[in-house]
mmCIF file of N, CA and C in Angstrom:
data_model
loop_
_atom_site.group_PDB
_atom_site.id
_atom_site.type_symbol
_atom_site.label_atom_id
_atom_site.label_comp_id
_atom_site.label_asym_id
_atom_site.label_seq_id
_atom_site.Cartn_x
_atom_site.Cartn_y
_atom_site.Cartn_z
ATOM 1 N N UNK A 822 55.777 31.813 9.142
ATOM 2 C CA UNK A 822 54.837 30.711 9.122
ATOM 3 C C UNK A 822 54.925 29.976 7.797
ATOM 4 N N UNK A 823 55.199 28.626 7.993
ATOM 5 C CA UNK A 823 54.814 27.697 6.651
ATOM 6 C C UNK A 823 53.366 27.752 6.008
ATOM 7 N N UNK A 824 53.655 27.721 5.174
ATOM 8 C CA UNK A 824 51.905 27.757 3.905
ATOM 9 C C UNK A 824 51.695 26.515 4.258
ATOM 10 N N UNK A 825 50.721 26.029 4.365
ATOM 11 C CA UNK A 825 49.975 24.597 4.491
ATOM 12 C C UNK A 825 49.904 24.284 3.089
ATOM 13 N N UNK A 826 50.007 23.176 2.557
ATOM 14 C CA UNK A 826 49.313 22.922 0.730
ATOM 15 C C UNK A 826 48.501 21.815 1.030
ATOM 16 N N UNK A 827 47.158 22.555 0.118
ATOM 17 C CA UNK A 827 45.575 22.013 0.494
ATOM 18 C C UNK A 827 45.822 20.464 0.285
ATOM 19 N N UNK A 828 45.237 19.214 0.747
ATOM 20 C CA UNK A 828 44.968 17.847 0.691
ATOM 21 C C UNK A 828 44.954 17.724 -0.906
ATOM 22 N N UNK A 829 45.411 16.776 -1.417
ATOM 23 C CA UNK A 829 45.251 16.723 -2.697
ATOM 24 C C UNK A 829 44.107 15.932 -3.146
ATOM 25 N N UNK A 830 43.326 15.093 -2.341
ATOM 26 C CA UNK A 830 41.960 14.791 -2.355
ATOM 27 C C UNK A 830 40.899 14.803 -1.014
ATOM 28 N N UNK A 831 39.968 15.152 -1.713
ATOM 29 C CA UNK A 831 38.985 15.109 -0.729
ATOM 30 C C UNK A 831 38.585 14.165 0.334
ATOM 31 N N UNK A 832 38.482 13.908 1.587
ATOM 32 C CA UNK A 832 37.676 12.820 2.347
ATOM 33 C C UNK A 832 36.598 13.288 3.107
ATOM 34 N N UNK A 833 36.000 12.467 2.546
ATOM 35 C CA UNK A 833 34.111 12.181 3.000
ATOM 36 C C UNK A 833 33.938 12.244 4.215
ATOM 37 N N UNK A 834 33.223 13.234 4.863
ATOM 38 C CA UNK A 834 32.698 12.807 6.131
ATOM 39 C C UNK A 834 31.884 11.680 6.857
ATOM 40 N N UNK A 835 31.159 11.289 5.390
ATOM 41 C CA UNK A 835 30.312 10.018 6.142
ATOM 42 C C UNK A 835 30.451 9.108 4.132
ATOM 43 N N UNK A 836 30.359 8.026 4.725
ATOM 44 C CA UNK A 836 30.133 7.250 3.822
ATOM 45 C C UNK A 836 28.122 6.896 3.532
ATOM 46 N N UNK A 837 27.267 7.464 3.010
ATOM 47 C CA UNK A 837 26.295 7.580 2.710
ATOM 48 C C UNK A 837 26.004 6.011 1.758
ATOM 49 N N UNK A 838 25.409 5.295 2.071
ATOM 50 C CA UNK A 838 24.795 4.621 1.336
ATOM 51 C C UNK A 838 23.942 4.134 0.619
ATOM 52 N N UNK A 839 23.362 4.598 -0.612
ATOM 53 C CA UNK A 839 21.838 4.803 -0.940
ATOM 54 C C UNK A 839 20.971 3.608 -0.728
ATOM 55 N N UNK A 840 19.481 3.908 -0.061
ATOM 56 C CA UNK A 840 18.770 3.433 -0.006
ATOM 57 C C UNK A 840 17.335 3.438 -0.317
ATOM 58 N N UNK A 841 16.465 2.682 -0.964
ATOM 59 C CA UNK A 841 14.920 3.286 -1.453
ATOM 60 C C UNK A 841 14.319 2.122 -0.880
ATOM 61 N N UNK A 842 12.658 2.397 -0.154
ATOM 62 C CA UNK A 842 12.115 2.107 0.707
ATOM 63 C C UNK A 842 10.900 2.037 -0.074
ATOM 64 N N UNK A 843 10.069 1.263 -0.494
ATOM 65 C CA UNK A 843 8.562 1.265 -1.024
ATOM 66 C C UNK A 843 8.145 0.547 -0.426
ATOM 67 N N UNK A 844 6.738 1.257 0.311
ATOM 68 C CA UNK A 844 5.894 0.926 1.044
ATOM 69 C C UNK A 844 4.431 1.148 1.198
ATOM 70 N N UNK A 845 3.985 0.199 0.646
ATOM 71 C CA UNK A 845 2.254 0.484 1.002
ATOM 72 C C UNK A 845 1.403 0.098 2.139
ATOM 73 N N UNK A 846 2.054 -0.337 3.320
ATOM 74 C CA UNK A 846 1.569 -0.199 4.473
ATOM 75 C C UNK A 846 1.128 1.158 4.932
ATOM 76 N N UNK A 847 2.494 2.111 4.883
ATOM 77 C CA UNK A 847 1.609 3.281 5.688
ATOM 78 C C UNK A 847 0.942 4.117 5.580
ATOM 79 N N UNK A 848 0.238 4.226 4.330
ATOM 80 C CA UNK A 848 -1.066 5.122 3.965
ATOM 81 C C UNK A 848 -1.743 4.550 3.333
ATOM 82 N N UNK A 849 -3.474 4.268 3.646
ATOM 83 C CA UNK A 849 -4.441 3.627 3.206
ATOM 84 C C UNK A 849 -4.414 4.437 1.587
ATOM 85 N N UNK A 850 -3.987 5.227 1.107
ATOM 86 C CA UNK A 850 -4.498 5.438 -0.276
ATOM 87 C C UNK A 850 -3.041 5.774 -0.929
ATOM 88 N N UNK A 851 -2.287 5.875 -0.446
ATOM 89 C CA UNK A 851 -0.792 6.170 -1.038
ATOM 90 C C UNK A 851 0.700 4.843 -1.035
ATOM 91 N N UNK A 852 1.311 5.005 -1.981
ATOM 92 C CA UNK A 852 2.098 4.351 -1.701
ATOM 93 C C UNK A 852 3.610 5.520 -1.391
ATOM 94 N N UNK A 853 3.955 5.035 -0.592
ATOM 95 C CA UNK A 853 5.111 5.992 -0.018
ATOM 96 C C UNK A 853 6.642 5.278 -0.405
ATOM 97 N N UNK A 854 7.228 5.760 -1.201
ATOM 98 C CA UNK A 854 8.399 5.739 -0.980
ATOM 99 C C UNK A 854 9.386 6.757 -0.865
ATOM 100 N N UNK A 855 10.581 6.073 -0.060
ATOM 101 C CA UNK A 855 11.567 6.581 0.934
ATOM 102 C C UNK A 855 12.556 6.421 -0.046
ATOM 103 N N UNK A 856 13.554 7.440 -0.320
ATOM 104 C CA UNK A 856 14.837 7.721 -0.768
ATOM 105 C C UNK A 856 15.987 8.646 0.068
ATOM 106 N N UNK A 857 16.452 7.802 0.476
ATOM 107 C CA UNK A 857 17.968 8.320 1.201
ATOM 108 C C UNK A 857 19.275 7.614 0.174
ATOM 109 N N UNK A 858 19.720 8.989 0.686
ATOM 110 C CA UNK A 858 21.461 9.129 -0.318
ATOM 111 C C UNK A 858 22.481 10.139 -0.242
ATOM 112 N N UNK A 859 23.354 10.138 -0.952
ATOM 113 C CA UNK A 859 24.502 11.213 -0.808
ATOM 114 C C UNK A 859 23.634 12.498 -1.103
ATOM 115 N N UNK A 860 23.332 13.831 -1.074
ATOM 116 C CA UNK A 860 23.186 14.756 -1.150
ATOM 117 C C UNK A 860 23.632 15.216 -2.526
ATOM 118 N N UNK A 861 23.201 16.000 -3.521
ATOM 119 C CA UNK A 861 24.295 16.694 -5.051
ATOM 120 C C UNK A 861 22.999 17.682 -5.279
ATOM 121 N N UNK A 862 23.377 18.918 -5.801
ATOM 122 C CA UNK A 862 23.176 19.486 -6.396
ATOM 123 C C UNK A 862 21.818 18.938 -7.820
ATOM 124 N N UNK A 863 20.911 19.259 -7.769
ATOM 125 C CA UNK A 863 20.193 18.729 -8.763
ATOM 126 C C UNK A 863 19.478 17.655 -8.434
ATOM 127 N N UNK A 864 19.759 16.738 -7.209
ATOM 128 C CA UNK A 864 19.363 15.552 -6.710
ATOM 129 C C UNK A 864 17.904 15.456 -6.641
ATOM 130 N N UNK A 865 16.917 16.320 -5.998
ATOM 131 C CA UNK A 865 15.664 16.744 -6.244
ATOM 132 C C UNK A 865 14.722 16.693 -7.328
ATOM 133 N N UNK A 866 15.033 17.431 -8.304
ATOM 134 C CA UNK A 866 15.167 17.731 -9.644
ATOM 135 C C UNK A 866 15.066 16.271 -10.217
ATOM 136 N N UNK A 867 16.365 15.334 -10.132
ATOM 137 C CA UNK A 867 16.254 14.298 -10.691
ATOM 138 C C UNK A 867 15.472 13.232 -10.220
ATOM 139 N N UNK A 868 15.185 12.810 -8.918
ATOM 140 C CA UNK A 868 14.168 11.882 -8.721
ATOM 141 C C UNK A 868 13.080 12.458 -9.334
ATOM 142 N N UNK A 869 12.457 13.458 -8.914
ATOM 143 C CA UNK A 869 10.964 14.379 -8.946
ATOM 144 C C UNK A 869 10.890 14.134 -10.798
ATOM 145 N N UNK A 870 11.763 14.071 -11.655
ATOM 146 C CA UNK A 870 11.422 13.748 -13.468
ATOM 147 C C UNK A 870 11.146 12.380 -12.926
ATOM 148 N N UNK A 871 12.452 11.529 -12.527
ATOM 149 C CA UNK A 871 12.537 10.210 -12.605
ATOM 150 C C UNK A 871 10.487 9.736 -12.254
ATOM 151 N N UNK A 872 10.154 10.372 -11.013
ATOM 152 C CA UNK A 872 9.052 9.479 -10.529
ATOM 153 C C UNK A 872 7.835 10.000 -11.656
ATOM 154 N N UNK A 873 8.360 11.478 -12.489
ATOM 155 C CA UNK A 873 7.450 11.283 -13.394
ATOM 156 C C UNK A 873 7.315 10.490 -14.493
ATOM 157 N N UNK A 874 8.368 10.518 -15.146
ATOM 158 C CA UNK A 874 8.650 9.426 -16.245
ATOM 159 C C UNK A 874 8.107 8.353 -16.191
ATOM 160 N N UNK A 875 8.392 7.769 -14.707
ATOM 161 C CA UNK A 875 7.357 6.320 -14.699
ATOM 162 C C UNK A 875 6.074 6.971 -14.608
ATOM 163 N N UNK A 876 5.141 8.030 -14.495
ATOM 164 C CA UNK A 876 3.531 8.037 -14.910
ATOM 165 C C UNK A 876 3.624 7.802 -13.309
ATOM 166 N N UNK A 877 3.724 8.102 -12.262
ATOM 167 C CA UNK A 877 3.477 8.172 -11.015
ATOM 168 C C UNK A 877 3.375 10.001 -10.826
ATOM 169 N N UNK A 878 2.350 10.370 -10.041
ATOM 170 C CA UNK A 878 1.491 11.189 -9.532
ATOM 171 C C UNK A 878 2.004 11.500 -7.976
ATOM 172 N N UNK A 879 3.003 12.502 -7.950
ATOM 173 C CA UNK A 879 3.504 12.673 -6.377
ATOM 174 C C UNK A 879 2.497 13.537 -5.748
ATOM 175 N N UNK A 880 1.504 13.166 -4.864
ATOM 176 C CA UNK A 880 0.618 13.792 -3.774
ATOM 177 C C UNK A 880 1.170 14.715 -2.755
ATOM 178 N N UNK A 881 2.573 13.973 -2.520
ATOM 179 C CA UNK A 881 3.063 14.900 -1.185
ATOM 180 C C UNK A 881 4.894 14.678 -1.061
ATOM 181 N N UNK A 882 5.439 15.364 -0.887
ATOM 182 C CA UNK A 882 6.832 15.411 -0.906
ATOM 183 C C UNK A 882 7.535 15.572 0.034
ATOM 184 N N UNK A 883 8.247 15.118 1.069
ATOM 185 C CA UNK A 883 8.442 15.229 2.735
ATOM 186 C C UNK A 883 10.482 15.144 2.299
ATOM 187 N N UNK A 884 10.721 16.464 2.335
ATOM 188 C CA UNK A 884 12.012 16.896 1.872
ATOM 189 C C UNK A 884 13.070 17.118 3.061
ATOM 190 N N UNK A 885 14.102 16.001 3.099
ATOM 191 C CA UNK A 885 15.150 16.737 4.278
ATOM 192 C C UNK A 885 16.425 15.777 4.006
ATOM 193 N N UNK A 886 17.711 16.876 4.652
ATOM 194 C CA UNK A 886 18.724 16.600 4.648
ATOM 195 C C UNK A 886 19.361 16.885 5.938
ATOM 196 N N UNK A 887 20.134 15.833 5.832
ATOM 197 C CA UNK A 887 20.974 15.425 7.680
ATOM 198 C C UNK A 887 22.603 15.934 6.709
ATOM 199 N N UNK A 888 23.325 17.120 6.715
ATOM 200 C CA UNK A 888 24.535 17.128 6.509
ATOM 201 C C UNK A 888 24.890 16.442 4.689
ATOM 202 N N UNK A 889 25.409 15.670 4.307
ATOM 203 C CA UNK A 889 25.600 14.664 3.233
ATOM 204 C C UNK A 889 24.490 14.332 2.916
ATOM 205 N N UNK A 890 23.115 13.609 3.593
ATOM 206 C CA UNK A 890 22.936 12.721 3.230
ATOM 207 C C UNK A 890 21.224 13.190 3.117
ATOM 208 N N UNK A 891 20.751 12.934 2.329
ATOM 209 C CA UNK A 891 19.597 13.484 1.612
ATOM 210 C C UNK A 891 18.446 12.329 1.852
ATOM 211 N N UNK A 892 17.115 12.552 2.828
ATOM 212 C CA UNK A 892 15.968 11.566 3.254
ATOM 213 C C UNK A 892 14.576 12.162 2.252
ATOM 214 N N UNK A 893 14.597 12.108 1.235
ATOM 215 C CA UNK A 893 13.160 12.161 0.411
ATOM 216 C C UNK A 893 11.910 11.022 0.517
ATOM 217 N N UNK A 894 10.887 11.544 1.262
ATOM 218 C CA UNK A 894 9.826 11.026 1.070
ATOM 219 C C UNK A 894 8.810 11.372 0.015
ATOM 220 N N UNK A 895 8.500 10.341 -0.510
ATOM 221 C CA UNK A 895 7.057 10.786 -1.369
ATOM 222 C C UNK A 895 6.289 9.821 -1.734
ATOM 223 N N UNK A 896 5.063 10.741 -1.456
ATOM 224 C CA UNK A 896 3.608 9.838 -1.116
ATOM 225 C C UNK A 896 3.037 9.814 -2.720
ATOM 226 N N UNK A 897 3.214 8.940 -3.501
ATOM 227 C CA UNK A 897 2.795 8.573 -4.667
ATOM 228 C C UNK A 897 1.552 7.302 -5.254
ATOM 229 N N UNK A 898 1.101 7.824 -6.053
ATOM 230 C CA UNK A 898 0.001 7.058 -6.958
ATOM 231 C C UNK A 898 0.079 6.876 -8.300
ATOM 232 N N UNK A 899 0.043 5.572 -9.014
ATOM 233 C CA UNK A 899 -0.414 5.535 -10.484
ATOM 234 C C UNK A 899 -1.401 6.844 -10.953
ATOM 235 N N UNK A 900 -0.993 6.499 -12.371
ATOM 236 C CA UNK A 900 -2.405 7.677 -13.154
ATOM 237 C C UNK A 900 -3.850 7.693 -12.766
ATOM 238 N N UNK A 901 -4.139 6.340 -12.668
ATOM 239 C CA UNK A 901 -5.491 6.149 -11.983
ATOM 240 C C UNK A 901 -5.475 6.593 -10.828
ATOM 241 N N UNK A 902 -5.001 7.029 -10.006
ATOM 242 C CA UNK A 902 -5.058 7.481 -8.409
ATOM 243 C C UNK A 902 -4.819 6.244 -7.872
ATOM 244 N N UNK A 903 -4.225 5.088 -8.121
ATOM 245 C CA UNK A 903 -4.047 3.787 -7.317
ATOM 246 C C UNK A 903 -2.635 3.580 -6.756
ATOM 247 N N UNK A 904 -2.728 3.012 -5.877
ATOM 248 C CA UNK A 904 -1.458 2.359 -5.050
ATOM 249 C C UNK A 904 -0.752 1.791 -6.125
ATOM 250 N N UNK A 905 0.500 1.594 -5.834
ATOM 251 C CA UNK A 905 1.847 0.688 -6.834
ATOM 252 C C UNK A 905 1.488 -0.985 -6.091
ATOM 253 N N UNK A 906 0.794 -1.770 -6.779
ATOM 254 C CA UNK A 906 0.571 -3.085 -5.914
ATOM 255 C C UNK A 906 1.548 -4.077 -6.704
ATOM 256 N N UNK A 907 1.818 -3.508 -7.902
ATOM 257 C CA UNK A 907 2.695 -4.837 -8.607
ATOM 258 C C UNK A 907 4.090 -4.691 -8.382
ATOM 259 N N UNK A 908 4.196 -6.037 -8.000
ATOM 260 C CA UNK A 908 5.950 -6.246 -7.653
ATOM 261 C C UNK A 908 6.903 -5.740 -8.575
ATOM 262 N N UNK A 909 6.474 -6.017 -9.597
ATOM 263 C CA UNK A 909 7.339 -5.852 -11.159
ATOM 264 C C UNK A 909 7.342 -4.318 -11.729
ATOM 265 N N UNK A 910 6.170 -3.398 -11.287
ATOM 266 C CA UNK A 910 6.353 -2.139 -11.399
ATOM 267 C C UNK A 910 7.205 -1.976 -10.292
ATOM 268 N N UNK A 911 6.924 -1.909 -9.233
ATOM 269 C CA UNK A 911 7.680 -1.469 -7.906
ATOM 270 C C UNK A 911 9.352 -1.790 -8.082
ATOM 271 N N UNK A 912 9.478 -2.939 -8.378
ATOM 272 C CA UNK A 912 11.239 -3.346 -9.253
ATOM 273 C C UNK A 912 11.836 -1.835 -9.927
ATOM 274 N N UNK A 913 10.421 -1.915 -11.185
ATOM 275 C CA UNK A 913 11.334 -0.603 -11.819
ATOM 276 C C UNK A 913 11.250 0.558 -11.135
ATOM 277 N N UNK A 914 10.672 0.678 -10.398
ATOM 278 C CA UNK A 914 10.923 2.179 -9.726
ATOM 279 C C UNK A 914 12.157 1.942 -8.901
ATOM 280 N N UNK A 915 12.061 0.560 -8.357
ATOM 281 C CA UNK A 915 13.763 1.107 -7.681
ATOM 282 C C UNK A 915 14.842 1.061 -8.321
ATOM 283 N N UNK A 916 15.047 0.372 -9.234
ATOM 284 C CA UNK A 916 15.849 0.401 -10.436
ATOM 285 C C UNK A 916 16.281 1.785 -11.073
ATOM 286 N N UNK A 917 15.317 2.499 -11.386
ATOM 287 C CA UNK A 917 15.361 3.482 -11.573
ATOM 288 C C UNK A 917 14.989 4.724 -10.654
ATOM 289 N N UNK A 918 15.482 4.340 -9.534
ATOM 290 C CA UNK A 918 15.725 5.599 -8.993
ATOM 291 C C UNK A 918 17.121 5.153 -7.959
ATOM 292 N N UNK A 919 17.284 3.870 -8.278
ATOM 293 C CA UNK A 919 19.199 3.619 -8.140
ATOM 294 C C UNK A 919 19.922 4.101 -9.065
ATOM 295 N N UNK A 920 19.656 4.066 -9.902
ATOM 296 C CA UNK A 920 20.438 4.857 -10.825
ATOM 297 C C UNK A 920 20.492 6.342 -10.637
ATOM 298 N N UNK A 921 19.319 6.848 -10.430
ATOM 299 C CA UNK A 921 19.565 8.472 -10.439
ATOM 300 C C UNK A 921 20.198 8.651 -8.776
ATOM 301 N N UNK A 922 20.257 7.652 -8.315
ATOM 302 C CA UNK A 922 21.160 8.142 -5.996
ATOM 303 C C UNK A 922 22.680 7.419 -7.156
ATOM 304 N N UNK A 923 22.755 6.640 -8.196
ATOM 305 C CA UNK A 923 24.077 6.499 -8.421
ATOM 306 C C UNK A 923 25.141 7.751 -9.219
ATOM 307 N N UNK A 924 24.406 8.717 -9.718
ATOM 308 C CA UNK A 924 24.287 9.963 -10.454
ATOM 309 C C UNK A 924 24.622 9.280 -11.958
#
């Protein structure tokens, strides 16, 4: 039998494309945002500082992965216990939490 020699690079099963979702429609006292992305090691870890750093207060954490691709929900509030209503905060949170789905 011939030895096979392993692929010399890897190919992706799915092409994952990150996406973040802020939304204050669907909970009268929370603002929820949605983070889907590639899956890594540590990925958790790094949003969960990231949403502290900005001074946001995670209430509830709705954790799952499809294969690759990693669906984090979390039901968050300012320090005051208030919804994210300003556009210009809400900017930087996705800003900065594109960066951490960019590693």
């Amino acid at each position: 039998m011939a030895s096979r020699k392993p692929s010399e690079r890897r190919i992706s099963a799915f092409s994952v494309e990150p996406e973040i979702i802020i939304n204050n429609t669907l909970s009268d006292q929370f603002t929820v945002i949605e983070v889907s992305g590639l899956d890594r090691p540590g990925l958790l870890y790094d949003l969960t500082a990231a949403l502290s750093d900005l001074n946001l207060d995670i209430t509830s954490a709705h954790i799952t992965t499809y294969g690759e691709k990693a669906v984090d929900v979390f039901y968050v509030t300012d320090l005051t216990g208030k919804k994210i209503e300003s556009e210009t905060r809400r900017g930087a949170i996705r800003e900065r939490l594109e960066k951490v789905l960019a590693g």
